[in-house]
């Protein structure tokens, strides 16, 4: 004898399931996104790199400081990547879709242009330009790291 079962879900059960999915999305987002202190530190390092690069024109000491700053930036990224790997989270190094690749490229290109402009204008006597470029680079990096993941993919926040 077979009984027909109904798989009706109540409204409350559906709401609980949606809340559970949103909570899981929040946990996933928080475990993958860089913490605020790390975002600030990386943005400060990129801003400092902008200034130190301009100052390194013809100065061995500032060239060393710039290279140390660059190494610190790379170590910070690699450390964050390995911390996530140790948690079992594997980030894509390369974005998959074209839009994400364009966002990643444009952000990197603008940051590099600001750096190069600050170097060239500093050499031409505009000593204030590296400071302004550093503020722009700081803001750009902080915005991109808040809005996108490290590899340029938009981050989805759970409700």
mmCIF file of C-alpha atoms in Angstrom:
data_model
loop_
_atom_site.group_PDB
_atom_site.id
_atom_site.type_symbol
_atom_site.label_atom_id
_atom_site.label_comp_id
_atom_site.label_asym_id
_atom_site.label_seq_id
_atom_site.Cartn_x
_atom_site.Cartn_y
_atom_site.Cartn_z
ATOM 1 C CA UNK A 1 0.000 0.000 0.000
ATOM 2 C CA UNK A 2 1.523 3.319 -1.073
ATOM 3 C CA UNK A 3 0.775 6.578 0.589
ATOM 4 C CA UNK A 4 0.976 9.789 -1.269
ATOM 5 C CA UNK A 5 3.176 12.219 0.620
ATOM 6 C CA UNK A 6 2.883 15.913 0.228
ATOM 7 C CA UNK A 7 6.057 17.937 0.161
ATOM 8 C CA UNK A 8 4.430 21.217 0.967
ATOM 9 C CA UNK A 9 6.724 23.650 2.717
ATOM 10 C CA UNK A 10 5.274 26.218 5.020
ATOM 11 C CA UNK A 11 6.081 29.887 4.707
ATOM 12 C CA UNK A 12 8.002 29.803 7.987
ATOM 13 C CA UNK A 13 10.135 26.873 6.821
ATOM 14 C CA UNK A 14 10.923 28.712 3.575
ATOM 15 C CA UNK A 15 11.900 31.862 5.497
ATOM 16 C CA UNK A 16 14.135 29.818 7.807
ATOM 17 C CA UNK A 17 15.799 28.176 4.801
ATOM 18 C CA UNK A 18 16.431 31.568 3.176
ATOM 19 C CA UNK A 19 17.807 32.952 6.460
ATOM 20 C CA UNK A 20 20.096 29.946 6.719
ATOM 21 C CA UNK A 21 21.372 30.515 3.165
ATOM 22 C CA UNK A 22 21.967 34.214 3.902
ATOM 23 C CA UNK A 23 23.871 33.305 7.092
ATOM 24 C CA UNK A 24 26.020 30.831 5.137
ATOM 25 C CA UNK A 25 26.732 33.532 2.524
ATOM 26 C CA UNK A 26 27.773 35.963 5.285
ATOM 27 C CA UNK A 27 30.140 33.397 6.804
ATOM 28 C CA UNK A 28 31.630 32.597 3.382
ATOM 29 C CA UNK A 29 32.053 36.303 2.568
ATOM 30 C CA UNK A 30 33.701 37.047 5.917
ATOM 31 C CA UNK A 31 36.092 34.120 5.592
ATOM 32 C CA UNK A 32 37.247 35.107 2.085
ATOM 33 C CA UNK A 33 37.283 38.906 2.260
ATOM 34 C CA UNK A 34 40.394 40.539 3.663
ATOM 35 C CA UNK A 35 39.885 42.012 7.135
ATOM 36 C CA UNK A 36 39.615 45.787 7.391
ATOM 37 C CA UNK A 37 43.037 46.173 9.013
ATOM 38 C CA UNK A 38 44.628 44.248 6.137
ATOM 39 C CA UNK A 39 42.897 46.438 3.557
ATOM 40 C CA UNK A 40 44.099 49.584 5.329
ATOM 41 C CA UNK A 41 47.637 48.207 5.627
ATOM 42 C CA UNK A 42 47.830 47.289 1.930
ATOM 43 C CA UNK A 43 46.362 50.620 0.851
ATOM 44 C CA UNK A 44 48.896 52.450 3.047
ATOM 45 C CA UNK A 45 51.737 50.377 1.605
ATOM 46 C CA UNK A 46 50.620 51.153 -1.967
ATOM 47 C CA UNK A 47 50.375 54.853 -1.085
ATOM 48 C CA UNK A 48 53.831 54.732 0.507
ATOM 49 C CA UNK A 49 55.181 52.910 -2.544
ATOM 50 C CA UNK A 50 53.908 55.772 -4.707
ATOM 51 C CA UNK A 51 55.811 58.336 -2.634
ATOM 52 C CA UNK A 52 58.951 56.221 -2.198
ATOM 53 C CA UNK A 53 59.098 55.479 -5.933
ATOM 54 C CA UNK A 54 59.175 59.181 -6.715
ATOM 55 C CA UNK A 55 61.770 59.845 -4.025
ATOM 56 C CA UNK A 56 63.939 56.979 -5.292
ATOM 57 C CA UNK A 57 64.889 58.962 -8.409
ATOM 58 C CA UNK A 58 68.658 59.228 -8.017
ATOM 59 C CA UNK A 59 68.711 58.105 -4.389
ATOM 60 C CA UNK A 60 69.989 54.670 -3.425
ATOM 61 C CA UNK A 61 68.495 54.830 0.076
ATOM 62 C CA UNK A 62 64.971 55.602 -1.161
ATOM 63 C CA UNK A 63 65.321 52.916 -3.835
ATOM 64 C CA UNK A 64 66.026 50.435 -1.037
ATOM 65 C CA UNK A 65 63.031 51.704 0.961
ATOM 66 C CA UNK A 66 60.835 51.386 -2.155
ATOM 67 C CA UNK A 67 62.005 47.802 -2.762
ATOM 68 C CA UNK A 68 61.422 46.857 0.891
ATOM 69 C CA UNK A 69 57.903 48.320 0.631
ATOM 70 C CA UNK A 70 57.292 46.314 -2.548
ATOM 71 C CA UNK A 71 58.481 43.121 -0.831
ATOM 72 C CA UNK A 72 56.159 43.853 2.123
ATOM 73 C CA UNK A 73 53.203 44.247 -0.251
ATOM 74 C CA UNK A 74 53.996 40.953 -1.982
ATOM 75 C CA UNK A 75 54.504 39.127 1.338
ATOM 76 C CA UNK A 76 51.182 40.468 2.610
ATOM 77 C CA UNK A 77 49.301 39.206 -0.453
ATOM 78 C CA UNK A 78 51.031 35.819 -0.374
ATOM 79 C CA UNK A 79 50.450 35.478 3.387
ATOM 80 C CA UNK A 80 46.742 36.214 3.024
ATOM 81 C CA UNK A 81 46.524 33.714 0.165
ATOM 82 C CA UNK A 82 48.241 31.008 2.246
ATOM 83 C CA UNK A 83 46.074 31.723 5.299
ATOM 84 C CA UNK A 84 43.014 31.132 3.131
ATOM 85 C CA UNK A 85 44.597 27.990 1.639
ATOM 86 C CA UNK A 86 45.224 26.642 5.143
ATOM 87 C CA UNK A 87 41.489 27.121 5.840
ATOM 88 C CA UNK A 88 40.700 25.092 2.718
ATOM 89 C CA UNK A 89 39.702 28.113 0.631
ATOM 90 C CA UNK A 90 41.287 28.326 -2.792
ATOM 91 C CA UNK A 91 41.084 31.725 -4.445
ATOM 92 C CA UNK A 92 41.298 32.053 -8.179
ATOM 93 C CA UNK A 93 44.427 33.938 -9.151
ATOM 94 C CA UNK A 94 42.960 34.817 -12.540
ATOM 95 C CA UNK A 95 39.351 36.023 -12.892
ATOM 96 C CA UNK A 96 37.172 33.811 -15.072
ATOM 97 C CA UNK A 97 34.937 36.240 -16.917
ATOM 98 C CA UNK A 98 35.915 39.177 -19.119
ATOM 99 C CA UNK A 99 34.272 41.879 -17.008
ATOM 100 C CA UNK A 100 36.224 40.822 -13.922
ATOM 101 C CA UNK A 101 39.452 40.737 -15.949
ATOM 102 C CA UNK A 102 38.773 44.259 -17.234
ATOM 103 C CA UNK A 103 38.108 45.559 -13.697
ATOM 104 C CA UNK A 104 41.320 43.963 -12.457
ATOM 105 C CA UNK A 105 43.320 45.342 -15.388
ATOM 106 C CA UNK A 106 41.882 48.864 -15.160
ATOM 107 C CA UNK A 107 42.514 49.054 -11.402
ATOM 108 C CA UNK A 108 46.112 47.893 -11.837
ATOM 109 C CA UNK A 109 46.667 50.175 -14.822
ATOM 110 C CA UNK A 110 45.332 53.286 -13.065
ATOM 111 C CA UNK A 111 47.444 52.545 -9.983
ATOM 112 C CA UNK A 112 50.567 52.054 -12.110
ATOM 113 C CA UNK A 113 49.836 55.243 -14.101
ATOM 114 C CA UNK A 114 49.500 57.243 -10.893
ATOM 115 C CA UNK A 115 52.817 55.830 -9.741
ATOM 116 C CA UNK A 116 54.588 56.666 -13.013
ATOM 117 C CA UNK A 117 53.050 60.151 -13.220
ATOM 118 C CA UNK A 118 54.201 60.902 -9.678
ATOM 119 C CA UNK A 119 57.758 59.790 -10.533
ATOM 120 C CA UNK A 120 57.962 61.879 -13.706
ATOM 121 C CA UNK A 121 56.400 65.021 -12.257
ATOM 122 C CA UNK A 122 58.569 64.754 -9.125
ATOM 123 C CA UNK A 123 61.638 64.657 -11.382
ATOM 124 C CA UNK A 124 60.361 67.828 -13.082
ATOM 125 C CA UNK A 125 60.185 69.683 -9.759
ATOM 126 C CA UNK A 126 56.572 69.129 -8.748
ATOM 127 C CA UNK A 127 57.395 67.786 -5.291
ATOM 128 C CA UNK A 128 53.763 67.779 -4.140
ATOM 129 C CA UNK A 129 52.523 65.390 -6.859
ATOM 130 C CA UNK A 130 53.668 62.128 -5.162
ATOM 131 C CA UNK A 131 51.589 63.000 -2.092
ATOM 132 C CA UNK A 132 48.449 63.606 -4.155
ATOM 133 C CA UNK A 133 49.084 60.460 -6.225
ATOM 134 C CA UNK A 134 49.626 58.477 -3.006
ATOM 135 C CA UNK A 135 46.240 59.630 -1.665
ATOM 136 C CA UNK A 136 44.566 58.644 -4.947
ATOM 137 C CA UNK A 137 46.328 55.259 -4.956
ATOM 138 C CA UNK A 138 45.395 54.690 -1.292
ATOM 139 C CA UNK A 139 41.747 55.492 -2.045
ATOM 140 C CA UNK A 140 41.690 53.386 -5.213
ATOM 141 C CA UNK A 141 43.185 50.321 -3.524
ATOM 142 C CA UNK A 142 40.929 50.649 -0.481
ATOM 143 C CA UNK A 143 37.837 50.966 -2.700
ATOM 144 C CA UNK A 144 38.810 48.049 -4.945
ATOM 145 C CA UNK A 145 39.600 45.791 -1.988
ATOM 146 C CA UNK A 146 36.275 46.698 -0.377
ATOM 147 C CA UNK A 147 34.233 46.188 -3.523
ATOM 148 C CA UNK A 148 36.163 43.333 -5.156
ATOM 149 C CA UNK A 149 38.205 40.352 -4.056
ATOM 150 C CA UNK A 150 41.968 40.248 -4.482
ATOM 151 C CA UNK A 151 41.633 38.861 -8.010
ATOM 152 C CA UNK A 152 39.080 41.451 -9.202
ATOM 153 C CA UNK A 153 35.888 39.401 -8.824
ATOM 154 C CA UNK A 154 32.954 41.338 -7.289
ATOM 155 C CA UNK A 155 32.255 40.163 -3.764
ATOM 156 C CA UNK A 156 28.734 39.028 -2.966
ATOM 157 C CA UNK A 157 27.637 39.923 0.552
ATOM 158 C CA UNK A 158 24.973 37.883 2.277
ATOM 159 C CA UNK A 159 21.949 39.749 3.636
#
